PDB file of C-alpha atoms and ligand atoms in Angstrom:
ATOM      1  CA  UNK A 795      -9.978  14.829  14.556  1.00 93.00           C
ATOM      2  CA  UNK A 796      -9.163  12.988  11.371  1.00 97.00           C
ATOM      3  CA  UNK A 797      -8.605   9.307  10.557  1.00 98.00           C
ATOM      4  CA  UNK A 798      -7.198   7.624   7.440  1.00 98.00           C
ATOM      5  CA  UNK A 799      -9.229   4.656   6.221  1.00 97.00           C
ATOM      6  CA  UNK A 800      -8.891   5.001   2.461  1.00 95.00           C
ATOM      7  CA  UNK A 801      -6.497   7.028   0.273  1.00 94.00           C
ATOM      8  CA  UNK A 802      -9.577   8.890  -1.031  1.00 94.00           C
ATOM      9  CA  UNK A 803     -10.023  10.416   2.459  1.00 96.00           C
ATOM     10  CA  UNK A 804      -7.427  12.973   1.333  1.00 97.00           C
ATOM     11  CA  UNK A 805      -8.083  15.232  -1.657  1.00 97.00           C
ATOM     12  CA  UNK A 806      -5.470  15.443  -4.417  1.00 97.00           C
ATOM     13  CA  UNK A 807      -4.460  18.858  -3.039  1.00 97.00           C
ATOM     14  CA  UNK A 808      -4.071  17.438   0.477  1.00 98.00           C
ATOM     15  CA  UNK A 809      -1.986  14.585  -0.896  1.00 98.00           C
ATOM     16  CA  UNK A 810       0.277  17.084  -2.681  1.00 98.00           C
ATOM     17  CA  UNK A 811       0.857  18.848   0.660  1.00 98.00           C
ATOM     18  CA  UNK A 812       1.560  15.520   2.348  1.00 98.00           C
ATOM     19  CA  UNK A 813       4.059  14.540  -0.353  1.00 98.00           C
ATOM     20  CA  UNK A 814       5.749  17.964  -0.203  1.00 98.00           C
ATOM     21  CA  UNK A 815       6.122  17.463   3.543  1.00 98.00           C
ATOM     22  CA  UNK A 816       7.514  13.936   3.028  1.00 98.00           C
ATOM     23  CA  UNK A 817       9.998  15.326   0.478  1.00 98.00           C
ATOM     24  CA  UNK A 818      11.107  17.985   2.960  1.00 98.00           C
ATOM     25  CA  UNK A 819      11.530  15.306   5.657  1.00 98.00           C
ATOM     26  CA  UNK A 820      13.721  13.327   3.234  1.00 98.00           C
ATOM     27  CA  UNK A 821      15.818  16.437   2.546  1.00 98.00           C
ATOM     28  CA  UNK A 822      16.208  17.589   6.155  1.00 98.00           C
ATOM     29  CA  UNK A 823      15.200  14.857   8.659  1.00 98.00           C
ATOM     30  CA  UNK A 824      16.894  16.671  11.563  1.00 98.00           C
ATOM     31  CA  UNK A 825      14.315  19.479  11.308  1.00 98.00           C
ATOM     32  CA  UNK A 826      11.603  16.975  12.298  1.00 98.00           C
ATOM     33  CA  UNK A 827      13.544  14.955  14.876  1.00 98.00           C
ATOM     34  CA  UNK A 828      11.692  16.358  17.896  1.00 98.00           C
ATOM     35  CA  UNK A 829       8.276  17.220  16.448  1.00 98.00           C
ATOM     36  CA  UNK A 830       6.564  14.352  18.300  1.00 98.00           C
ATOM     37  CA  UNK A 831       8.401  14.531  21.607  1.00 98.00           C
ATOM     38  CA  UNK A 832       5.966  13.363  24.296  1.00 98.00           C
ATOM     39  CA  UNK A 833       3.599  11.727  21.762  1.00 98.00           C
ATOM     40  CA  UNK A 834       2.858   8.017  21.549  1.00 98.00           C
ATOM     41  CA  UNK A 835       1.905   5.847  18.599  1.00 98.00           C
ATOM     42  CA  UNK A 836       0.063   2.574  19.237  1.00 98.00           C
ATOM     43  CA  UNK A 837       0.524  -0.137  16.598  1.00 98.00           C
ATOM     44  CA  UNK A 838      -2.324  -2.641  16.921  1.00 98.00           C
ATOM     45  CA  UNK A 839      -1.589  -5.411  14.443  1.00 98.00           C
ATOM     46  CA  UNK A 840      -4.019  -8.341  14.381  1.00 97.00           C
ATOM     47  CA  UNK A 841      -2.336  -9.700  11.252  1.00 95.00           C
ATOM     48  CA  UNK A 842       1.369 -10.297  10.410  1.00 95.00           C
ATOM     49  CA  UNK A 843       3.497  -7.446   9.093  1.00 96.00           C
ATOM     50  CA  UNK A 844       7.141  -6.522   8.707  1.00 96.00           C
ATOM     51  CA  UNK A 845       7.156  -3.298   6.702  1.00 96.00           C
ATOM     52  CA  UNK A 846       4.032  -1.475   7.713  1.00 98.00           C
ATOM     53  CA  UNK A 847       4.370  -1.933  11.461  1.00 98.00           C
ATOM     54  CA  UNK A 848       8.110  -1.289  11.610  1.00 98.00           C
ATOM     55  CA  UNK A 849       7.803   1.591   9.152  1.00 98.00           C
ATOM     56  CA  UNK A 850       5.206   3.241  11.411  1.00 98.00           C
ATOM     57  CA  UNK A 851       7.359   2.608  14.442  1.00 98.00           C
ATOM     58  CA  UNK A 852      10.480   4.002  12.724  1.00 98.00           C
ATOM     59  CA  UNK A 853       8.483   7.006  11.587  1.00 98.00           C
ATOM     60  CA  UNK A 854       7.344   7.835  15.125  1.00 98.00           C
ATOM     61  CA  UNK A 855      10.815   7.243  16.606  1.00 98.00           C
ATOM     62  CA  UNK A 856      12.352   9.462  13.885  1.00 98.00           C
ATOM     63  CA  UNK A 857       9.949  12.189  15.010  1.00 98.00           C
ATOM     64  CA  UNK A 858      11.106  11.909  18.633  1.00 98.00           C
ATOM     65  CA  UNK A 859       7.954  10.136  19.827  1.00 98.00           C
ATOM     66  CA  UNK A 860       7.532   6.700  21.336  1.00 98.00           C
ATOM     67  CA  UNK A 861       5.704   3.531  20.423  1.00 98.00           C
ATOM     68  CA  UNK A 862       3.538   0.937  22.173  1.00 98.00           C
ATOM     69  CA  UNK A 863       1.498  -1.897  20.717  1.00 97.00           C
ATOM     70  CA  UNK A 864       1.102  -5.530  19.821  1.00 97.00           C
ATOM     71  CA  UNK A 865       2.080  -7.421  16.693  1.00 96.00           C
ATOM     72  CA  UNK A 866      -0.158 -10.445  17.058  1.00 94.00           C
ATOM     73  CA  UNK A 867      -3.817 -10.770  17.990  1.00 94.00           C
ATOM     74  CA  UNK A 868      -2.919 -13.839  20.069  1.00 93.00           C
ATOM     75  CA  UNK A 869      -0.882 -11.745  22.481  1.00 92.00           C
ATOM     76  CA  UNK A 870      -3.679  -9.179  22.903  1.00 94.00           C
ATOM     77  CA  UNK A 871      -7.006  -9.475  24.724  1.00 94.00           C
ATOM     78  CA  UNK A 872      -8.659 -10.091  21.349  1.00 95.00           C
ATOM     79  CA  UNK A 873      -7.751 -13.709  22.123  1.00 94.00           C
ATOM     80  CA  UNK A 874     -10.082 -13.451  25.163  1.00 95.00           C
ATOM     81  CA  UNK A 875     -12.874 -12.086  23.014  1.00 95.00           C
ATOM     82  CA  UNK A 876     -12.397  -8.308  23.396  1.00 96.00           C
ATOM     83  CA  UNK A 877     -14.002  -6.310  20.587  1.00 97.00           C
ATOM     84  CA  UNK A 878     -12.108  -3.838  18.404  1.00 97.00           C
ATOM     85  CA  UNK A 879     -14.373  -1.043  19.674  1.00 98.00           C
ATOM     86  CA  UNK A 880     -13.483  -1.771  23.326  1.00 98.00           C
ATOM     87  CA  UNK A 881      -9.790  -2.149  22.484  1.00 98.00           C
ATOM     88  CA  UNK A 882      -9.602   1.256  20.790  1.00 98.00           C
ATOM     89  CA  UNK A 883     -11.350   2.933  23.734  1.00 98.00           C
ATOM     90  CA  UNK A 884      -8.612   1.510  25.942  1.00 98.00           C
ATOM     91  CA  UNK A 885      -5.797   2.397  23.510  1.00 98.00           C
ATOM     92  CA  UNK A 886      -7.162   5.971  23.400  1.00 98.00           C
ATOM     93  CA  UNK A 887      -6.215   6.251  27.106  1.00 98.00           C
ATOM     94  CA  UNK A 888      -2.615   5.246  26.367  1.00 98.00           C
ATOM     95  CA  UNK A 889      -1.640   6.766  23.021  1.00 98.00           C
ATOM     96  CA  UNK A 890      -2.105   9.855  20.820  1.00 98.00           C
ATOM     97  CA  UNK A 891      -2.517   8.038  17.497  1.00 98.00           C
ATOM     98  CA  UNK A 892      -3.089   4.428  16.426  1.00 98.00           C
ATOM     99  CA  UNK A 893      -2.157   2.385  13.340  1.00 98.00           C
ATOM    100  CA  UNK A 894      -4.325  -0.728  13.062  1.00 98.00           C
ATOM    101  CA  UNK A 895      -4.083  -3.788  10.803  1.00 98.00           C
ATOM    102  CA  UNK A 896      -6.871  -6.332  10.899  1.00 97.00           C
ATOM    103  CA  UNK A 897      -7.870  -9.367   8.804  1.00 95.00           C
ATOM    104  CA  UNK A 898     -11.516  -8.244   8.788  1.00 96.00           C
ATOM    105  CA  UNK A 899     -12.516  -5.648   6.213  1.00 95.00           C
ATOM    106  CA  UNK A 900     -13.846  -2.533   7.943  1.00 97.00           C
ATOM    107  CA  UNK A 901     -12.404  -3.292  11.406  1.00 98.00           C
ATOM    108  CA  UNK A 902     -10.234  -0.111  11.496  1.00 98.00           C
ATOM    109  CA  UNK A 903     -13.360   1.857  10.486  1.00 98.00           C
ATOM    110  CA  UNK A 904     -15.244   0.410  13.468  1.00 98.00           C
ATOM    111  CA  UNK A 905     -12.285   1.348  15.663  1.00 98.00           C
ATOM    112  CA  UNK A 906     -12.260   4.909  14.292  1.00 98.00           C
ATOM    113  CA  UNK A 907     -15.933   5.353  15.121  1.00 98.00           C
ATOM    114  CA  UNK A 908     -15.233   4.555  18.801  1.00 98.00           C
ATOM    115  CA  UNK A 909     -11.882   6.307  19.092  1.00 98.00           C
ATOM    116  CA  UNK A 910     -10.868   9.584  20.662  1.00 98.00           C
ATOM    117  CA  UNK A 911      -7.496   9.508  18.845  1.00 98.00           C
ATOM    118  CA  UNK A 912      -6.742   9.396  15.075  1.00 98.00           C
ATOM    119  CA  UNK A 913      -6.838   5.856  13.666  1.00 98.00           C
ATOM    120  CA  UNK A 914      -4.900   4.850  10.544  1.00 98.00           C
ATOM    121  CA  UNK A 915      -5.943   1.793   8.569  1.00 98.00           C
ATOM    122  CA  UNK A 916      -2.715  -0.200   8.172  1.00 98.00           C
ATOM    123  CA  UNK A 917      -4.477  -2.801   5.978  1.00 96.00           C
ATOM    124  CA  UNK A 918      -7.902  -4.430   6.446  1.00 96.00           C
ATOM    125  CA  UNK A 919      -8.422  -7.847   4.864  1.00 91.00           C
ATOM    126  CA  UNK A 920      -8.577  -7.670   1.075  1.00 87.00           C
ATOM    127  CA  UNK A 921     -10.071  -4.168   1.225  1.00 91.00           C
ATOM    128  CA  UNK A 922      -7.700  -1.189   1.512  1.00 93.00           C
ATOM    129  CA  UNK A 923      -4.105  -0.385   2.450  1.00 95.00           C
ATOM    130  CA  UNK A 924      -3.981   3.401   2.269  1.00 97.00           C
ATOM    131  CA  UNK A 925      -0.496   3.986   3.683  1.00 98.00           C
ATOM    132  CA  UNK A 926       0.953   1.543   1.148  1.00 98.00           C
ATOM    133  CA  UNK A 927      -0.712   3.662  -1.517  1.00 98.00           C
ATOM    134  CA  UNK A 928       0.751   6.847  -0.049  1.00 98.00           C
ATOM    135  CA  UNK A 929       4.126   5.076  -0.196  1.00 98.00           C
ATOM    136  CA  UNK A 930       3.556   4.033  -3.820  1.00 98.00           C
ATOM    137  CA  UNK A 931       2.464   7.503  -4.899  1.00 98.00           C
ATOM    138  CA  UNK A 932       5.375   9.211  -3.162  1.00 98.00           C
ATOM    139  CA  UNK A 933       7.791   6.740  -4.787  1.00 98.00           C
ATOM    140  CA  UNK A 934       6.344   7.398  -8.244  1.00 98.00           C
ATOM    141  CA  UNK A 935       6.258  11.171  -7.719  1.00 98.00           C
ATOM    142  CA  UNK A 936       9.833  11.241  -6.409  1.00 98.00           C
ATOM    143  CA  UNK A 937      11.338   8.988  -9.094  1.00 98.00           C
ATOM    144  CA  UNK A 938       9.206   9.926 -12.110  1.00 97.00           C
ATOM    145  CA  UNK A 939       8.611  13.551 -11.139  1.00 97.00           C
ATOM    146  CA  UNK A 940       4.847  13.339 -11.742  1.00 97.00           C
ATOM    147  CA  UNK A 941       1.654  11.468 -10.892  1.00 97.00           C
ATOM    148  CA  UNK A 942      -0.016  11.846 -14.269  1.00 96.00           C
ATOM    149  CA  UNK A 943       0.372  10.762 -17.888  1.00 96.00           C
ATOM    150  CA  UNK A 944       1.694   7.247 -17.649  1.00 97.00           C
ATOM    151  CA  UNK A 945       0.769   3.660 -18.416  1.00 98.00           C
ATOM    152  CA  UNK A 946       0.903   1.456 -15.343  1.00 98.00           C
ATOM    153  CA  UNK A 947       0.792  -2.332 -15.438  1.00 98.00           C
ATOM    154  CA  UNK A 948      -0.554  -3.949 -12.284  1.00 98.00           C
ATOM    155  CA  UNK A 949       0.249  -7.640 -12.157  1.00 97.00           C
ATOM    156  CA  UNK A 950      -0.649 -10.589  -9.926  1.00 96.00           C
ATOM    157  CA  UNK A 951      -3.471 -10.941  -7.438  1.00 93.00           C
ATOM    158  CA  UNK A 952      -5.782  -8.112  -8.438  1.00 95.00           C
ATOM    159  CA  UNK A 953      -8.825  -9.692  -6.813  1.00 92.00           C
ATOM    160  CA  UNK A 954      -7.696  -9.933  -3.188  1.00 90.00           C
ATOM    161  CA  UNK A 955      -4.806  -7.432  -3.284  1.00 91.00           C
ATOM    162  CA  UNK A 956      -5.737  -4.530  -1.014  1.00 91.00           C
ATOM    163  CA  UNK A 957      -2.689  -2.567  -2.166  1.00 94.00           C
ATOM    164  CA  UNK A 958      -4.038  -2.839  -5.724  1.00 96.00           C
ATOM    165  CA  UNK A 959      -7.544  -1.663  -4.797  1.00 93.00           C
ATOM    166  CA  UNK A 960      -6.204   1.364  -2.917  1.00 93.00           C
ATOM    167  CA  UNK A 961      -3.705   2.260  -5.652  1.00 96.00           C
ATOM    168  CA  UNK A 962      -6.236   2.047  -8.496  1.00 96.00           C
ATOM    169  CA  UNK A 963      -8.680   4.247  -6.585  1.00 94.00           C
ATOM    170  CA  UNK A 964      -6.011   6.800  -5.799  1.00 96.00           C
ATOM    171  CA  UNK A 965      -4.498   6.942  -9.308  1.00 96.00           C
ATOM    172  CA  UNK A 966      -7.954   7.279 -10.882  1.00 95.00           C
ATOM    173  CA  UNK A 967      -7.967  10.920  -9.801  1.00 95.00           C
ATOM    174  CA  UNK A 968      -4.908  11.874 -11.879  1.00 96.00           C
ATOM    175  CA  UNK A 969      -5.055  12.716 -15.571  1.00 95.00           C
ATOM    176  CA  UNK A 970      -3.633  10.636 -18.387  1.00 96.00           C
ATOM    177  CA  UNK A 971      -3.356   7.373 -16.434  1.00 96.00           C
ATOM    178  CA  UNK A 972      -3.792   4.167 -18.422  1.00 97.00           C
ATOM    179  CA  UNK A 973      -4.156   0.951 -16.454  1.00 98.00           C
ATOM    180  CA  UNK A 974      -3.078  -2.431 -17.776  1.00 98.00           C
ATOM    181  CA  UNK A 975      -4.341  -5.165 -15.455  1.00 98.00           C
ATOM    182  CA  UNK A 976      -2.341  -8.381 -15.787  1.00 98.00           C
ATOM    183  CA  UNK A 977      -3.760 -11.386 -13.968  1.00 96.00           C
ATOM    184  CA  UNK A 978      -4.998 -14.931 -14.369  1.00 93.00           C
ATOM    185  CA  UNK A 979      -8.738 -15.144 -15.011  1.00 92.00           C
ATOM    186  CA  UNK A 980      -9.442 -16.132 -11.385  1.00 90.00           C
ATOM    187  CA  UNK A 981      -7.636 -13.098  -9.924  1.00 92.00           C
ATOM    188  CA  UNK A 982      -9.032 -10.283 -12.090  1.00 95.00           C
ATOM    189  CA  UNK A 983      -9.886  -6.922 -10.490  1.00 96.00           C
ATOM    190  CA  UNK A 984     -13.205  -6.963  -8.593  1.00 94.00           C
ATOM    191  CA  UNK A 985     -16.318  -6.045 -10.571  1.00 95.00           C
ATOM    192  CA  UNK A 986     -17.013  -2.929  -8.480  1.00 93.00           C
ATOM    193  CA  UNK A 987     -13.611  -1.496  -9.395  1.00 94.00           C
ATOM    194  CA  UNK A 988     -14.087  -2.269 -13.101  1.00 95.00           C
ATOM    195  CA  UNK A 989     -17.483  -0.526 -13.031  1.00 94.00           C
ATOM    196  CA  UNK A 990     -16.000   2.478 -11.290  1.00 93.00           C
ATOM    197  CA  UNK A 991     -13.318   2.775 -13.979  1.00 95.00           C
ATOM    198  CA  UNK A 992     -16.010   2.538 -16.696  1.00 94.00           C
ATOM    199  CA  UNK A 993     -18.178   5.138 -14.968  1.00 92.00           C
ATOM    200  CA  UNK A 994     -15.251   7.543 -14.804  1.00 89.00           C
ATOM    201  CA  UNK A 995     -14.270   6.848 -18.423  1.00 89.00           C
ATOM    202  CA  UNK A 996     -10.796   5.714 -17.401  1.00 93.00           C
ATOM    203  CA  UNK A 997      -8.639   3.819 -19.850  1.00 91.00           C
ATOM    204  CA  UNK A 998      -7.854   0.243 -18.915  1.00 97.00           C
ATOM    205  CA  UNK A 999      -7.283  -3.165 -20.418  1.00 97.00           C
ATOM    206  CA  UNK A1000      -7.106  -6.620 -18.893  1.00 97.00           C
ATOM    207  CA  UNK A1001      -4.606  -9.191 -20.135  1.00 98.00           C
ATOM    208  CA  UNK A1002      -3.206 -12.503 -18.993  1.00 97.00           C
ATOM    209  CA  UNK A1003       0.357 -12.492 -20.371  1.00 96.00           C
ATOM    210  CA  UNK A1004       2.887 -10.054 -18.931  1.00 97.00           C
ATOM    211  CA  UNK A1005       5.173 -10.446 -21.960  1.00 96.00           C
ATOM    212  CA  UNK A1006       2.464  -9.073 -24.273  1.00 96.00           C
ATOM    213  CA  UNK A1007       2.356  -5.655 -22.583  1.00 98.00           C
ATOM    214  CA  UNK A1008       5.790  -5.206 -21.024  1.00 98.00           C
ATOM    215  CA  UNK A1009       7.087  -2.881 -23.752  1.00 98.00           C
ATOM    216  CA  UNK A1010       4.354  -0.255 -23.307  1.00 98.00           C
ATOM    217  CA  UNK A1011       4.593   0.192 -19.526  1.00 98.00           C
ATOM    218  CA  UNK A1012       6.057   3.235 -17.771  1.00 98.00           C
ATOM    219  CA  UNK A1013       5.519   1.528 -14.413  1.00 98.00           C
ATOM    220  CA  UNK A1014       5.039  -2.100 -13.452  1.00 98.00           C
ATOM    221  CA  UNK A1015       3.443  -2.797 -10.073  1.00 98.00           C
ATOM    222  CA  UNK A1016       4.013  -6.460  -9.172  1.00 98.00           C
ATOM    223  CA  UNK A1017       2.049  -8.156  -6.405  1.00 96.00           C
ATOM    224  CA  UNK A1018       2.176 -11.452  -4.568  1.00 91.00           C
ATOM    225  CA  UNK A1019      -0.449 -14.175  -4.894  1.00 87.00           C
ATOM    226  CA  UNK A1020      -1.533 -14.205  -1.258  1.00 79.00           C
ATOM    227  CA  UNK A1021      -1.851 -17.647   0.299  1.00 78.00           C
ATOM    228  CA  UNK A1022      -3.754 -16.178   3.295  1.00 76.00           C
ATOM    229  CA  UNK A1023      -6.638 -14.939   1.099  1.00 75.00           C
ATOM    230  CA  UNK A1024      -7.343 -18.260  -0.648  1.00 74.00           C
ATOM    231  CA  UNK A1025     -10.106 -20.578   0.470  1.00 74.00           C
ATOM    232  CA  UNK A1026      -8.277 -23.703  -0.670  1.00 83.00           C
ATOM    233  CA  UNK A1027      -4.618 -24.631  -0.957  1.00 84.00           C
ATOM    234  CA  UNK A1028      -5.068 -26.281  -4.366  1.00 85.00           C
ATOM    235  CA  UNK A1029      -6.040 -22.982  -6.041  1.00 82.00           C
ATOM    236  CA  UNK A1030      -3.158 -21.193  -4.347  1.00 82.00           C
ATOM    237  CA  UNK A1031      -0.610 -23.789  -5.511  1.00 84.00           C
ATOM    238  CA  UNK A1032      -1.977 -23.623  -9.068  1.00 84.00           C
ATOM    239  CA  UNK A1033      -1.709 -19.816  -9.247  1.00 82.00           C
ATOM    240  CA  UNK A1034       1.215 -18.882  -7.008  1.00 85.00           C
ATOM    241  CA  UNK A1035       3.914 -18.979  -9.705  1.00 86.00           C
ATOM    242  CA  UNK A1036       1.736 -17.722 -12.549  1.00 88.00           C
ATOM    243  CA  UNK A1037       4.019 -14.676 -12.934  1.00 94.00           C
ATOM    244  CA  UNK A1038       7.745 -14.573 -12.429  1.00 96.00           C
ATOM    245  CA  UNK A1039       9.435 -11.356 -13.500  1.00 97.00           C
ATOM    246  CA  UNK A1040      12.976 -12.187 -14.577  1.00 97.00           C
ATOM    247  CA  UNK A1041      15.807 -10.639 -16.598  1.00 98.00           C
ATOM    248  CA  UNK A1042      14.374 -11.955 -19.871  1.00 97.00           C
ATOM    249  CA  UNK A1043      11.079 -10.153 -19.271  1.00 97.00           C
ATOM    250  CA  UNK A1044      12.864  -7.008 -18.081  1.00 98.00           C
ATOM    251  CA  UNK A1045      14.690  -7.000 -21.434  1.00 98.00           C
ATOM    252  CA  UNK A1046      11.303  -6.280 -23.066  1.00 98.00           C
ATOM    253  CA  UNK A1047      10.640  -3.234 -20.852  1.00 98.00           C
ATOM    254  CA  UNK A1048      11.325   0.444 -21.531  1.00 98.00           C
ATOM    255  CA  UNK A1049      14.657   1.781 -20.303  1.00 98.00           C
ATOM    256  CA  UNK A1050      12.892   3.933 -17.742  1.00 98.00           C
ATOM    257  CA  UNK A1051      10.102   1.556 -16.717  1.00 98.00           C
ATOM    258  CA  UNK A1052      10.137   1.411 -12.916  1.00 98.00           C
ATOM    259  CA  UNK A1053       9.243  -1.835 -11.133  1.00 98.00           C
ATOM    260  CA  UNK A1054       7.417  -1.437  -7.837  1.00 98.00           C
ATOM    261  CA  UNK A1055       6.156  -4.040  -5.376  1.00 98.00           C
ATOM    262  CA  UNK A1056       4.513  -3.473  -1.995  1.00 97.00           C
ATOM    263  CA  UNK A1057       6.475  -6.501  -0.688  1.00 97.00           C
ATOM    264  CA  UNK A1058       6.791  -9.090   0.718  1.00 95.00           C
ATOM    265  CA  UNK A1059       7.685 -10.921  -2.482  1.00 95.00           C
ATOM    266  CA  UNK A1060       7.728 -14.669  -2.769  1.00 92.00           C
ATOM    267  CA  UNK A1061       8.616 -15.898  -6.292  1.00 92.00           C
ATOM    268  CA  UNK A1062       6.973 -13.267  -8.479  1.00 96.00           C
ATOM    269  CA  UNK A1063      10.179 -11.261  -8.948  1.00 98.00           C
ATOM    270  CA  UNK A1064      13.332 -13.242  -9.455  1.00 97.00           C
ATOM    271  CA  UNK A1065      16.219 -11.995  -7.273  1.00 98.00           C
ATOM    272  CA  UNK A1066      18.237 -11.491 -10.480  1.00 98.00           C
ATOM    273  CA  UNK A1067      16.044  -8.435 -11.149  1.00 98.00           C
ATOM    274  CA  UNK A1068      17.071  -6.755  -7.862  1.00 98.00           C
ATOM    275  CA  UNK A1069      20.273  -5.331  -9.359  1.00 98.00           C
ATOM    276  CA  UNK A1070      18.409  -3.763 -12.307  1.00 98.00           C
ATOM    277  CA  UNK A1071      18.325   0.027 -11.712  1.00 98.00           C
ATOM    278  CA  UNK A1072      14.655   0.003 -12.719  1.00 98.00           C
ATOM    279  CA  UNK A1073      13.787  -2.215  -9.721  1.00 98.00           C
ATOM    280  CA  UNK A1074      12.817   0.287  -7.028  1.00 98.00           C
ATOM    281  CA  UNK A1075      10.910  -1.856  -4.523  1.00 98.00           C
ATOM    282  CA  UNK A1076      13.494  -1.462  -1.766  1.00 98.00           C
ATOM    283  CA  UNK A1077      13.672   2.326  -2.323  1.00 98.00           C
ATOM    284  CA  UNK A1078       9.879   2.238  -2.016  1.00 98.00           C
ATOM    285  CA  UNK A1079      10.234   0.970   1.567  1.00 98.00           C
ATOM    286  CA  UNK A1080      12.327   4.025   2.469  1.00 98.00           C
ATOM    287  CA  UNK A1081       9.725   6.371   0.979  1.00 98.00           C
ATOM    288  CA  UNK A1082       7.191   4.579   3.193  1.00 98.00           C
ATOM    289  CA  UNK A1083       8.929   5.883   6.297  1.00 98.00           C
ATOM    290  CA  UNK A1084       8.979   9.489   5.017  1.00 98.00           C
ATOM    291  CA  UNK A1085       5.325   9.443   4.066  1.00 98.00           C
ATOM    292  CA  UNK A1086       4.260   7.868   7.378  1.00 98.00           C
ATOM    293  CA  UNK A1087       6.237  10.570   9.214  1.00 98.00           C
ATOM    294  CA  UNK A1088       4.362  13.182   7.180  1.00 98.00           C
ATOM    295  CA  UNK A1089       1.047  11.443   7.887  1.00 98.00           C
ATOM    296  CA  UNK A1090       1.605  11.258  11.651  1.00 98.00           C
ATOM    297  CA  UNK A1091       2.514  14.978  11.721  1.00 98.00           C
ATOM    298  CA  UNK A1092      -0.552  15.835   9.646  1.00 98.00           C
ATOM    299  CA  UNK A1093      -3.071  13.790  11.666  1.00 98.00           C
ATOM    300  CA  UNK A1094      -1.635  15.085  14.961  1.00 98.00           C
ATOM    301  CA  UNK A1095      -1.892  18.631  13.528  1.00 98.00           C
ATOM    302  CA  UNK A1096       1.777  19.300  14.255  1.00 98.00           C
ATOM    303  CA  UNK A1097       2.458  21.018  10.913  1.00 93.00           C
TER     304      UNK A1097
HETATM  305  N1   CP B1026       3.578  -3.928   2.202  1.00 84.14           N
HETATM  306  C1   CP B1026       3.148  -4.467   3.365  1.00 84.14           C
HETATM  307  O1   CP B1026       2.016  -4.222   3.822  1.00 84.14           O
HETATM  308  O2   CP B1026       4.056  -5.261   3.994  1.00 84.14           O
HETATM  309  P1   CP B1026       3.846  -5.938   5.411  1.00 84.14           P
HETATM  310  O3   CP B1026       2.725  -6.916   5.280  1.00 84.14           O
HETATM  311  O4   CP B1026       5.171  -6.566   5.766  1.00 84.14           O
HETATM  312  O5   CP B1026       3.455  -4.836   6.375  1.00 84.14           O
END
């Protein structure tokens, strides 16, 4: 039995297979419409979500399976003090696979170690968000035709952003990737990630102004400054509108520079950018369903 805690749990070759499967699902969804008949997915979300939870649920329903779960810790027995390890033992009696989001880093890992069904980390604190990374990689592969040889700008909250940490780890395994980290001083990438990039001789630079680097990017990954990760409101208010991608900044970008965002967005991308063909963050959501379908099939060993 296999879990997914971190995008690095899958080798590059395994990811290629997963993305090929997701691409086939996109091409011929009917072929997969009954693959999970009789199977249940449990979504255990201790933290708010729109995309990830509903994307998992859509994925399972598209595969002919069914879904149970909770979307709020307050409506689960966690509010009575039940541990994650007890909860997953119980969920294992009800479902065949579980997607778990939790505000505490490592909680899905604890669940996996007590589970008799596959557990997928659907985001743990500021740590990892592997299925968002699978979504991001599939989007890039589908729209750019490759996962190597590009310059990617990653902008916003690079310190607390779990989508950023997972994506940087995952992309580090492909050749010819240059990272440009764009953040205020207070939200720079964590030291451990910087050291890892140095150790692996990966090319990266850190800058503060988006305008200074816009013209060299093949991909721009925007992220939200996350109110829920700040210790005080004052810092959040000071930093929340540090970056606002608008038409004027898009005018500096390459003609084929794609703009991604894990969403939700707040102010960091102006709605005037949505109609720009290079803005692909809503397409990204659709790729998220295909890749989660492929992941469920893979972890349930139905392919
Ligand atoms: N991208 C993402 O994780 O969105 P949600 O928080 O809505 O699931």
